[in-house]
Amino acid sequence: MSAAALMLLAWGIEAAIGWPAWVYNRIRHPVVWFGRVVTAFDTVLNRPAWPHRARYVAGMISTLSTVLLATGLAYAVAILLPPTWWGYAGEALIASSLIASRSLYDHVVAVAKPLAAGKLDQARDAVSRIVGRDTNRLDEAGIARAGLESLAENTSDGIIAPIFWGAIFGLPGLAAYKAINTLDSMIGHKNETYAAFGGFAARLDDGANLVPARLTALLIVAAGLGRCAVANAIDDARRHRSPNAGWPEAAMAGSLGVRLSGPRRYASPGHGPQISDEPWLNETGRDPQAADMVAGLALYRRALALAALLLGLVALAQTLGALLPELGALVLAFGPSGFAT
């Protein structure tokens, strides 16, 4: 089975059943396992007394060790499982745990439903589970904005990027990406604790998401039926603090006709609330409301349908490419020279 075909099967399993709660309660989740490895390295090697360069090198060693461990385990699984239908099914089942389309949809729906019903406290609680900002004072527009930004960014980080690397390198590529992304989310912060130790992880994550983020933006623009001007999306994306997250967020903003990003509050224990003065994406757009979250979820479904179609075409191309040597051998066997013998 080709790598892209494996990702298509894995994605189908994830979309159908996700990662069931009873499985999580018993064995947790691969990302949790990655997180424990990262925490162990952080505890042992992230020493505040060390100079910046030493902490950066320690973080680089920790990052590369974590990624190599995840990749090695995934490679071992791919090698040990037999090339049979049940072997491929088992590999796809494992791969499905590293894709998050169903989980992301459910988390955003959990925000959209109470918001549409005017239950702002429930909506604030739900959105606090998927964003890092202070959600206690968010109004309807602030909640919708946070939900849509998370939907757009995680479409890239949680779905398109892992499938992209999995379609190229199979289960090891998928596992490597998820390890990189987990490292970035845990230690890739520009603060006193992690600026040095997590610096390499943050740069590695930027590189891993370079193509997937732009591909996600294209899928969102295409799913928006051309209502988003590509040039505007490109201009806005370049203004974002992240070299990658701005692309899907700008595409989402332009497609829905709303403005996203902008100033937001972050809780900073021991230091009081911190204001992050982020630039607006699609600044002339209107403030999003509950109905825009519903529209955003519909846009998300269409973008993923396009992604599935694209992945299917890649799987077909990979399969045909693998068959070319055999087809060539048949031509040689039954061609003029073959019949002559």
mmCIF file of C-alpha atoms in Angstrom:
data_model
loop_
_atom_site.group_PDB
_atom_site.id
_atom_site.type_symbol
_atom_site.label_atom_id
_atom_site.label_comp_id
_atom_site.label_asym_id
_atom_site.label_seq_id
_atom_site.Cartn_x
_atom_site.Cartn_y
_atom_site.Cartn_z
ATOM 1 C CA MET A 1 0.000 0.000 0.000
ATOM 2 C CA SER A 2 1.354 3.428 -0.915
ATOM 3 C CA ALA A 3 2.036 6.016 1.782
ATOM 4 C CA ALA A 4 -0.766 8.291 0.539
ATOM 5 C CA ALA A 5 -3.235 5.381 0.394
ATOM 6 C CA LEU A 6 -2.295 4.513 3.979
ATOM 7 C CA MET A 7 -2.972 8.120 5.039
ATOM 8 C CA LEU A 8 -6.320 8.076 3.244
ATOM 9 C CA LEU A 9 -7.323 4.901 5.099
ATOM 10 C CA ALA A 10 -6.046 6.292 8.406
ATOM 11 C CA TRP A 11 -7.952 9.537 7.885
ATOM 12 C CA GLY A 12 -11.120 7.599 7.117
ATOM 13 C CA ILE A 13 -10.770 5.667 10.379
ATOM 14 C CA GLU A 14 -10.121 8.856 12.347
ATOM 15 C CA ALA A 15 -13.090 10.655 10.776
ATOM 16 C CA ALA A 16 -15.358 7.702 11.568
ATOM 17 C CA ILE A 17 -14.384 6.895 15.154
ATOM 18 C CA GLY A 18 -11.776 9.435 16.289
ATOM 19 C CA TRP A 19 -9.841 8.375 19.381
ATOM 20 C CA PRO A 20 -12.534 6.794 21.606
ATOM 21 C CA ALA A 21 -12.689 7.885 25.238
ATOM 22 C CA TRP A 22 -12.433 4.295 26.495
ATOM 23 C CA VAL A 23 -9.135 3.905 24.602
ATOM 24 C CA TYR A 24 -7.814 7.210 25.973
ATOM 25 C CA ASN A 25 -8.780 6.252 29.523
ATOM 26 C CA ARG A 26 -6.796 3.015 29.253
ATOM 27 C CA ILE A 27 -3.686 3.931 27.296
ATOM 28 C CA ARG A 28 -3.962 7.722 26.874
ATOM 29 C CA HIS A 29 -2.824 9.008 23.460
ATOM 30 C CA PRO A 30 0.449 8.967 21.461
ATOM 31 C CA VAL A 31 0.730 12.748 21.784
ATOM 32 C CA VAL A 32 0.522 12.337 25.570
ATOM 33 C CA TRP A 33 3.367 9.819 25.344
ATOM 34 C CA PHE A 34 5.415 12.310 23.325
ATOM 35 C CA GLY A 35 4.603 14.937 25.926
ATOM 36 C CA ARG A 36 5.959 12.805 28.743
ATOM 37 C CA VAL A 37 9.251 12.381 26.913
ATOM 38 C CA VAL A 38 9.465 16.142 26.351
ATOM 39 C CA THR A 39 8.672 16.807 30.016
ATOM 40 C CA ALA A 40 11.443 14.435 31.101
ATOM 41 C CA PHE A 41 14.011 16.214 28.919
ATOM 42 C CA ASP A 42 12.740 19.606 30.098
ATOM 43 C CA THR A 43 13.064 18.613 33.758
ATOM 44 C CA VAL A 44 16.598 17.252 33.398
ATOM 45 C CA LEU A 45 18.222 19.531 30.808
ATOM 46 C CA ASN A 46 16.484 22.916 30.970
ATOM 47 C CA ARG A 47 18.670 24.495 33.655
ATOM 48 C CA PRO A 48 18.118 28.228 34.305
ATOM 49 C CA ALA A 49 21.691 28.554 35.599
ATOM 50 C CA TRP A 50 23.177 27.483 32.280
ATOM 51 C CA PRO A 51 24.148 30.107 29.678
ATOM 52 C CA HIS A 52 21.904 30.690 26.650
ATOM 53 C CA ARG A 53 24.064 28.686 24.219
ATOM 54 C CA ALA A 54 24.245 25.658 26.530
ATOM 55 C CA ARG A 55 20.464 25.673 27.023
ATOM 56 C CA TYR A 56 19.915 25.993 23.273
ATOM 57 C CA VAL A 57 22.170 22.985 22.597
ATOM 58 C CA ALA A 58 20.442 21.019 25.363
ATOM 59 C CA GLY A 59 17.093 21.833 23.805
ATOM 60 C CA MET A 60 18.337 20.820 20.364
ATOM 61 C CA ILE A 61 19.548 17.469 21.717
ATOM 62 C CA SER A 62 16.214 16.969 23.496
ATOM 63 C CA THR A 63 14.257 17.848 20.365
ATOM 64 C CA LEU A 64 16.226 15.613 18.020
ATOM 65 C CA SER A 65 16.140 12.728 20.516
ATOM 66 C CA THR A 66 12.367 12.975 20.863
ATOM 67 C CA VAL A 67 11.803 13.139 17.105
ATOM 68 C CA LEU A 68 14.190 10.240 16.441
ATOM 69 C CA LEU A 69 12.510 8.149 19.130
ATOM 70 C CA ALA A 70 9.041 8.755 17.665
ATOM 71 C CA THR A 71 10.273 8.132 14.124
ATOM 72 C CA GLY A 72 12.146 4.989 15.104
ATOM 73 C CA LEU A 73 9.182 3.466 16.902
ATOM 74 C CA ALA A 74 6.904 4.239 13.960
ATOM 75 C CA TYR A 75 9.414 2.752 11.533
ATOM 76 C CA ALA A 76 9.635 -0.404 13.648
ATOM 77 C CA VAL A 77 5.851 -0.755 13.594
ATOM 78 C CA ALA A 78 5.750 -0.257 9.811
ATOM 79 C CA ILE A 79 8.480 -2.882 9.300
ATOM 80 C CA LEU A 80 7.120 -5.453 11.742
ATOM 81 C CA LEU A 81 3.519 -5.418 10.510
ATOM 82 C CA PRO A 82 3.134 -7.828 7.575
ATOM 83 C CA PRO A 83 2.115 -6.598 4.096
ATOM 84 C CA THR A 84 -1.371 -8.067 4.461
ATOM 85 C CA TRP A 85 -4.774 -6.424 4.718
ATOM 86 C CA TRP A 86 -4.775 -6.738 8.502
ATOM 87 C CA GLY A 87 -1.199 -5.438 8.692
ATOM 88 C CA TYR A 88 -2.128 -2.342 6.682
ATOM 89 C CA ALA A 89 -5.302 -1.943 8.743
ATOM 90 C CA GLY A 90 -3.282 -2.040 11.959
ATOM 91 C CA GLU A 91 -0.803 0.512 10.658
ATOM 92 C CA ALA A 92 -3.641 2.767 9.506
ATOM 93 C CA LEU A 93 -5.331 2.451 12.898
ATOM 94 C CA ILE A 94 -2.155 3.601 14.639
ATOM 95 C CA ALA A 95 -1.707 6.427 12.118
ATOM 96 C CA SER A 96 -5.307 7.550 12.662
ATOM 97 C CA SER A 97 -4.462 8.507 16.249
ATOM 98 C CA LEU A 98 -2.115 11.210 14.930
ATOM 99 C CA ILE A 99 -4.776 12.960 12.809
ATOM 100 C CA ALA A 100 -7.308 15.244 14.496
ATOM 101 C CA SER A 101 -10.072 16.202 12.052
ATOM 102 C CA ARG A 102 -12.932 14.755 14.109
ATOM 103 C CA SER A 103 -11.538 16.024 17.411
ATOM 104 C CA LEU A 104 -11.060 19.547 16.041
ATOM 105 C CA TYR A 105 -14.574 19.621 14.601
ATOM 106 C CA ASP A 106 -16.095 18.441 17.890
ATOM 107 C CA HIS A 107 -14.162 21.007 19.931
ATOM 108 C CA VAL A 108 -15.236 23.909 17.711
ATOM 109 C CA VAL A 109 -18.847 22.719 17.603
ATOM 110 C CA ALA A 110 -18.739 22.719 21.412
ATOM 111 C CA VAL A 111 -18.037 26.463 21.180
ATOM 112 C CA ALA A 112 -20.448 27.258 18.355
ATOM 113 C CA LYS A 113 -23.550 25.644 19.887
ATOM 114 C CA PRO A 114 -23.690 27.550 23.200
ATOM 115 C CA LEU A 115 -22.584 30.726 21.438
ATOM 116 C CA ALA A 116 -25.525 30.458 19.032
ATOM 117 C CA ALA A 117 -27.828 29.888 22.008
ATOM 118 C CA GLY A 118 -26.534 33.012 23.755
ATOM 119 C CA LYS A 119 -24.870 30.991 26.542
ATOM 120 C CA LEU A 120 -21.665 32.988 26.684
ATOM 121 C CA ASP A 121 -20.317 31.419 29.878
ATOM 122 C CA GLN A 122 -20.515 27.930 28.355
ATOM 123 C CA ALA A 123 -18.991 29.192 25.121
ATOM 124 C CA ARG A 124 -16.119 30.863 27.021
ATOM 125 C CA ASP A 125 -15.443 27.646 28.909
ATOM 126 C CA ALA A 126 -15.453 25.615 25.683
ATOM 127 C CA VAL A 127 -13.169 28.004 23.797
ATOM 128 C CA SER A 128 -10.725 28.099 26.716
ATOM 129 C CA ARG A 129 -10.023 24.427 25.959
ATOM 130 C CA ILE A 130 -8.658 25.165 22.482
ATOM 131 C CA VAL A 131 -6.902 28.556 22.812
ATOM 132 C CA GLY A 132 -4.230 29.877 25.149
ATOM 133 C CA ARG A 133 -5.577 33.399 25.629
ATOM 134 C CA ASP A 134 -7.590 34.689 28.585
ATOM 135 C CA THR A 135 -11.223 33.923 27.699
ATOM 136 C CA ASN A 136 -12.928 35.170 30.878
ATOM 137 C CA ARG A 137 -13.985 38.534 29.420
ATOM 138 C CA LEU A 138 -14.577 37.633 25.786
ATOM 139 C CA ASP A 139 -17.795 38.853 24.196
ATOM 140 C CA GLU A 140 -19.585 37.093 21.339
ATOM 141 C CA ALA A 141 -17.200 38.477 18.717
ATOM 142 C CA GLY A 142 -14.146 37.591 20.812
ATOM 143 C CA ILE A 143 -15.336 34.020 21.337
ATOM 144 C CA ALA A 144 -16.162 33.560 17.654
ATOM 145 C CA ARG A 145 -12.825 35.059 16.654
ATOM 146 C CA ALA A 146 -10.888 32.723 18.967
ATOM 147 C CA GLY A 147 -12.837 29.707 17.741
ATOM 148 C CA LEU A 148 -12.341 30.505 14.070
ATOM 149 C CA GLU A 149 -8.629 31.202 14.506
ATOM 150 C CA SER A 150 -8.181 27.876 16.284
ATOM 151 C CA LEU A 151 -10.191 26.109 13.584
ATOM 152 C CA ALA A 152 -8.051 27.594 10.820
ATOM 153 C CA GLU A 153 -4.645 27.096 12.465
ATOM 154 C CA ASN A 154 -5.361 23.557 13.640
ATOM 155 C CA THR A 155 -6.677 22.545 10.234
ATOM 156 C CA SER A 156 -3.069 22.940 9.199
ATOM 157 C CA ASP A 157 -1.287 21.687 12.334
ATOM 158 C CA GLY A 158 -3.663 18.881 13.223
ATOM 159 C CA ILE A 159 -4.756 17.567 9.828
ATOM 160 C CA ILE A 160 -3.088 18.804 6.644
ATOM 161 C CA ALA A 161 0.503 18.868 7.959
ATOM 162 C CA PRO A 162 0.538 15.360 9.492
ATOM 163 C CA ILE A 163 -1.172 13.895 6.420
ATOM 164 C CA PHE A 164 1.239 15.787 4.140
ATOM 165 C CA TRP A 165 4.305 14.286 5.798
ATOM 166 C CA GLY A 166 2.622 10.906 6.141
ATOM 167 C CA ALA A 167 1.774 10.851 2.426
ATOM 168 C CA ILE A 168 5.473 11.363 1.641
ATOM 169 C CA PHE A 169 7.188 9.227 4.301
ATOM 170 C CA GLY A 170 4.440 6.979 5.647
ATOM 171 C CA LEU A 171 3.853 6.344 9.357
ATOM 172 C CA PRO A 172 7.420 7.429 10.326
ATOM 173 C CA GLY A 173 6.903 10.811 8.631
ATOM 174 C CA LEU A 174 3.560 11.257 10.361
ATOM 175 C CA ALA A 175 5.023 10.383 13.771
ATOM 176 C CA ALA A 176 8.021 12.671 13.235
ATOM 177 C CA TYR A 177 5.767 15.621 12.451
ATOM 178 C CA LYS A 178 3.529 15.036 15.487
ATOM 179 C CA ALA A 179 6.598 14.858 17.728
ATOM 180 C CA ILE A 180 7.877 18.141 16.281
ATOM 181 C CA ASN A 181 4.490 19.808 16.713
ATOM 182 C CA THR A 182 4.175 18.537 20.292
ATOM 183 C CA LEU A 183 7.633 19.867 21.110
ATOM 184 C CA ASP A 184 6.730 23.278 19.720
ATOM 185 C CA SER A 185 3.481 23.450 21.681
ATOM 186 C CA MET A 186 5.272 22.544 24.924
ATOM 187 C CA ILE A 187 8.646 24.298 24.748
ATOM 188 C CA GLY A 188 8.572 26.494 21.638
ATOM 189 C CA HIS A 189 7.670 29.647 23.552
ATOM 190 C CA LYS A 190 9.443 32.990 23.439
ATOM 191 C CA ASN A 191 9.668 33.514 27.167
ATOM 192 C CA GLU A 192 12.403 33.400 29.780
ATOM 193 C CA THR A 193 11.937 29.682 30.431
ATOM 194 C CA TYR A 194 11.974 28.432 26.846
ATOM 195 C CA ALA A 195 13.484 31.080 24.559
ATOM 196 C CA ALA A 196 16.785 29.184 24.613
ATOM 197 C CA PHE A 197 15.766 25.609 25.401
ATOM 198 C CA GLY A 198 12.840 25.589 22.949
ATOM 199 C CA GLY A 199 14.400 27.747 20.247
ATOM 200 C CA PHE A 200 15.460 24.850 18.034
ATOM 201 C CA ALA A 201 12.083 23.109 18.416
ATOM 202 C CA ALA A 202 10.265 26.294 17.358
ATOM 203 C CA ARG A 203 12.416 26.693 14.251
ATOM 204 C CA LEU A 204 12.023 23.021 13.349
ATOM 205 C CA ASP A 205 8.248 23.347 13.643
ATOM 206 C CA ASP A 206 8.307 26.451 11.428
ATOM 207 C CA GLY A 207 10.136 24.476 8.763
ATOM 208 C CA ALA A 208 7.839 21.450 9.033
ATOM 209 C CA ASN A 209 4.744 23.631 8.573
ATOM 210 C CA LEU A 210 6.076 25.835 5.777
ATOM 211 C CA VAL A 211 4.383 23.973 2.906
ATOM 212 C CA PRO A 212 1.346 22.526 4.764
ATOM 213 C CA ALA A 213 0.250 25.950 6.078
ATOM 214 C CA ARG A 214 0.210 27.428 2.580
ATOM 215 C CA LEU A 215 -1.510 24.338 1.199
ATOM 216 C CA THR A 216 -4.173 24.687 3.897
ATOM 217 C CA ALA A 217 -4.713 28.324 2.915
ATOM 218 C CA LEU A 218 -5.192 27.303 -0.728
ATOM 219 C CA LEU A 219 -7.717 24.635 0.273
ATOM 220 C CA ILE A 220 -9.681 27.134 2.380
ATOM 221 C CA VAL A 221 -9.633 29.699 -0.421
ATOM 222 C CA ALA A 222 -10.822 27.064 -2.920
ATOM 223 C CA ALA A 223 -13.524 25.877 -0.515
ATOM 224 C CA GLY A 224 -14.654 29.494 -0.125
ATOM 225 C CA LEU A 225 -15.629 29.493 -3.813
ATOM 226 C CA GLY A 226 -13.345 32.401 -4.674
ATOM 227 C CA ARG A 227 -14.781 34.902 -2.206
ATOM 228 C CA CYS A 228 -11.330 35.397 -0.688
ATOM 229 C CA ALA A 229 -8.891 37.448 -2.751
ATOM 230 C CA VAL A 230 -5.680 35.448 -2.758
ATOM 231 C CA ALA A 231 -3.516 38.579 -2.889
ATOM 232 C CA ASN A 232 -5.174 39.963 0.255
ATOM 233 C CA ALA A 233 -4.700 36.660 2.049
ATOM 234 C CA ILE A 234 -1.008 36.675 1.162
ATOM 235 C CA ASP A 235 -0.552 40.267 2.353
ATOM 236 C CA ASP A 236 -2.323 39.594 5.656
ATOM 237 C CA ALA A 237 -0.484 36.320 6.273
ATOM 238 C CA ARG A 238 2.844 38.124 6.067
ATOM 239 C CA ARG A 239 1.778 40.497 8.824
ATOM 240 C CA HIS A 240 1.072 37.674 11.276
ATOM 241 C CA ARG A 241 3.566 37.004 14.070
ATOM 242 C CA SER A 242 3.812 33.363 12.959
ATOM 243 C CA PRO A 243 5.422 32.561 9.584
ATOM 244 C CA ASN A 244 2.804 29.838 9.077
ATOM 245 C CA ALA A 245 -0.349 30.271 11.182
ATOM 246 C CA GLY A 246 -1.240 33.525 9.430
ATOM 247 C CA TRP A 247 -1.848 31.717 6.127
ATOM 248 C CA PRO A 248 -4.850 29.570 7.060
ATOM 249 C CA GLU A 249 -6.163 32.264 9.415
ATOM 250 C CA ALA A 250 -5.991 34.945 6.708
ATOM 251 C CA ALA A 251 -7.686 32.599 4.242
ATOM 252 C CA MET A 252 -10.453 31.893 6.758
ATOM 253 C CA ALA A 253 -10.921 35.600 7.497
ATOM 254 C CA GLY A 254 -11.134 36.561 3.837
ATOM 255 C CA SER A 255 -13.428 33.679 2.911
ATOM 256 C CA LEU A 256 -15.913 34.543 5.659
ATOM 257 C CA GLY A 257 -15.589 38.323 5.295
ATOM 258 C CA VAL A 258 -14.640 38.763 8.953
ATOM 259 C CA ARG A 259 -11.597 40.144 10.733
ATOM 260 C CA LEU A 260 -9.493 37.808 12.856
ATOM 261 C CA SER A 261 -6.435 38.050 15.110
ATOM 262 C CA GLY A 262 -5.968 41.552 16.572
ATOM 263 C CA PRO A 263 -5.174 42.426 20.218
ATOM 264 C CA ARG A 264 -5.852 39.759 22.817
ATOM 265 C CA ARG A 265 -5.291 39.136 26.545
ATOM 266 C CA TYR A 266 -3.159 36.346 27.966
ATOM 267 C CA ALA A 267 -3.165 35.257 31.589
ATOM 268 C CA SER A 268 0.322 35.453 33.055
ATOM 269 C CA PRO A 269 0.500 33.911 36.549
ATOM 270 C CA GLY A 270 2.360 36.174 38.906
ATOM 271 C CA HIS A 271 2.463 39.041 36.406
ATOM 272 C CA GLY A 272 -1.197 39.855 35.791
ATOM 273 C CA PRO A 273 -2.897 39.869 32.388
ATOM 274 C CA GLN A 274 -0.671 40.562 29.398
ATOM 275 C CA ILE A 275 -1.944 42.288 26.242
ATOM 276 C CA SER A 276 -0.579 41.004 22.944
ATOM 277 C CA ASP A 277 -1.049 43.644 20.249
ATOM 278 C CA GLU A 278 -1.420 41.420 17.175
ATOM 279 C CA PRO A 279 -2.249 42.854 13.724
ATOM 280 C CA TRP A 280 -5.702 42.328 12.253
ATOM 281 C CA LEU A 281 -6.250 39.876 9.429
ATOM 282 C CA ASN A 282 -8.759 41.219 6.882
ATOM 283 C CA GLU A 283 -8.943 44.412 8.922
ATOM 284 C CA THR A 284 -11.841 45.883 6.927
ATOM 285 C CA GLY A 285 -14.022 42.831 7.605
ATOM 286 C CA ARG A 286 -16.795 42.785 10.176
ATOM 287 C CA ASP A 287 -16.501 41.265 13.647
ATOM 288 C CA PRO A 288 -17.458 37.569 13.580
ATOM 289 C CA GLN A 289 -20.624 36.342 15.260
ATOM 290 C CA ALA A 290 -22.089 32.946 16.130
ATOM 291 C CA ALA A 291 -23.390 32.460 12.588
ATOM 292 C CA ASP A 292 -19.867 32.888 11.261
ATOM 293 C CA MET A 293 -18.700 29.947 13.339
ATOM 294 C CA VAL A 294 -21.339 27.803 11.659
ATOM 295 C CA ALA A 295 -20.178 29.101 8.277
ATOM 296 C CA GLY A 296 -16.569 28.446 9.272
ATOM 297 C CA LEU A 297 -17.353 24.836 10.120
ATOM 298 C CA ALA A 298 -19.049 24.400 6.736
ATOM 299 C CA LEU A 299 -15.975 25.904 5.065
ATOM 300 C CA TYR A 300 -13.814 23.498 7.071
ATOM 301 C CA ARG A 301 -15.797 20.505 5.818
ATOM 302 C CA ARG A 302 -15.504 21.616 2.210
ATOM 303 C CA ALA A 303 -11.771 22.276 2.543
ATOM 304 C CA LEU A 304 -11.234 18.795 3.971
ATOM 305 C CA ALA A 305 -13.288 17.263 1.169
ATOM 306 C CA LEU A 306 -10.943 18.937 -1.312
ATOM 307 C CA ALA A 307 -7.955 17.701 0.698
ATOM 308 C CA ALA A 308 -9.313 14.136 0.622
ATOM 309 C CA LEU A 309 -9.758 14.373 -3.152
ATOM 310 C CA LEU A 310 -6.192 15.642 -3.545
ATOM 311 C CA LEU A 311 -4.870 12.887 -1.286
ATOM 312 C CA GLY A 312 -6.765 10.310 -3.326
ATOM 313 C CA LEU A 313 -5.125 11.577 -6.514
ATOM 314 C CA VAL A 314 -1.693 11.398 -4.882
ATOM 315 C CA ALA A 315 -2.426 7.854 -3.707
ATOM 316 C CA LEU A 316 -3.450 6.870 -7.236
ATOM 317 C CA ALA A 317 -0.281 8.411 -8.680
ATOM 318 C CA GLN A 318 1.907 6.630 -6.110
ATOM 319 C CA THR A 319 0.195 3.315 -6.810
ATOM 320 C CA LEU A 320 0.567 3.656 -10.567
ATOM 321 C CA GLY A 321 4.189 4.681 -10.114
ATOM 322 C CA ALA A 322 4.854 1.540 -8.091
ATOM 323 C CA LEU A 323 3.235 -0.567 -10.810
ATOM 324 C CA LEU A 324 5.274 0.914 -13.682
ATOM 325 C CA PRO A 325 8.193 -1.560 -13.372
ATOM 326 C CA GLU A 326 5.743 -4.471 -13.486
ATOM 327 C CA LEU A 327 3.903 -2.968 -16.461
ATOM 328 C CA GLY A 328 7.238 -2.446 -18.204
ATOM 329 C CA ALA A 329 8.147 -6.063 -17.608
ATOM 330 C CA LEU A 330 4.812 -7.180 -19.111
ATOM 331 C CA VAL A 331 5.379 -5.037 -22.189
ATOM 332 C CA LEU A 332 8.825 -6.534 -22.654
ATOM 333 C CA ALA A 333 7.491 -10.039 -22.094
ATOM 334 C CA PHE A 334 4.624 -9.813 -24.563
ATOM 335 C CA GLY A 335 6.070 -7.282 -26.994
ATOM 336 C CA PRO A 336 7.688 -8.124 -30.316
ATOM 337 C CA SER A 337 10.856 -9.414 -28.692
ATOM 338 C CA GLY A 338 8.853 -11.485 -26.268
ATOM 339 C CA PHE A 339 6.797 -13.142 -28.993
ATOM 340 C CA ALA A 340 9.952 -13.694 -31.052
ATOM 341 C CA THR A 341 11.313 -16.008 -28.404
#
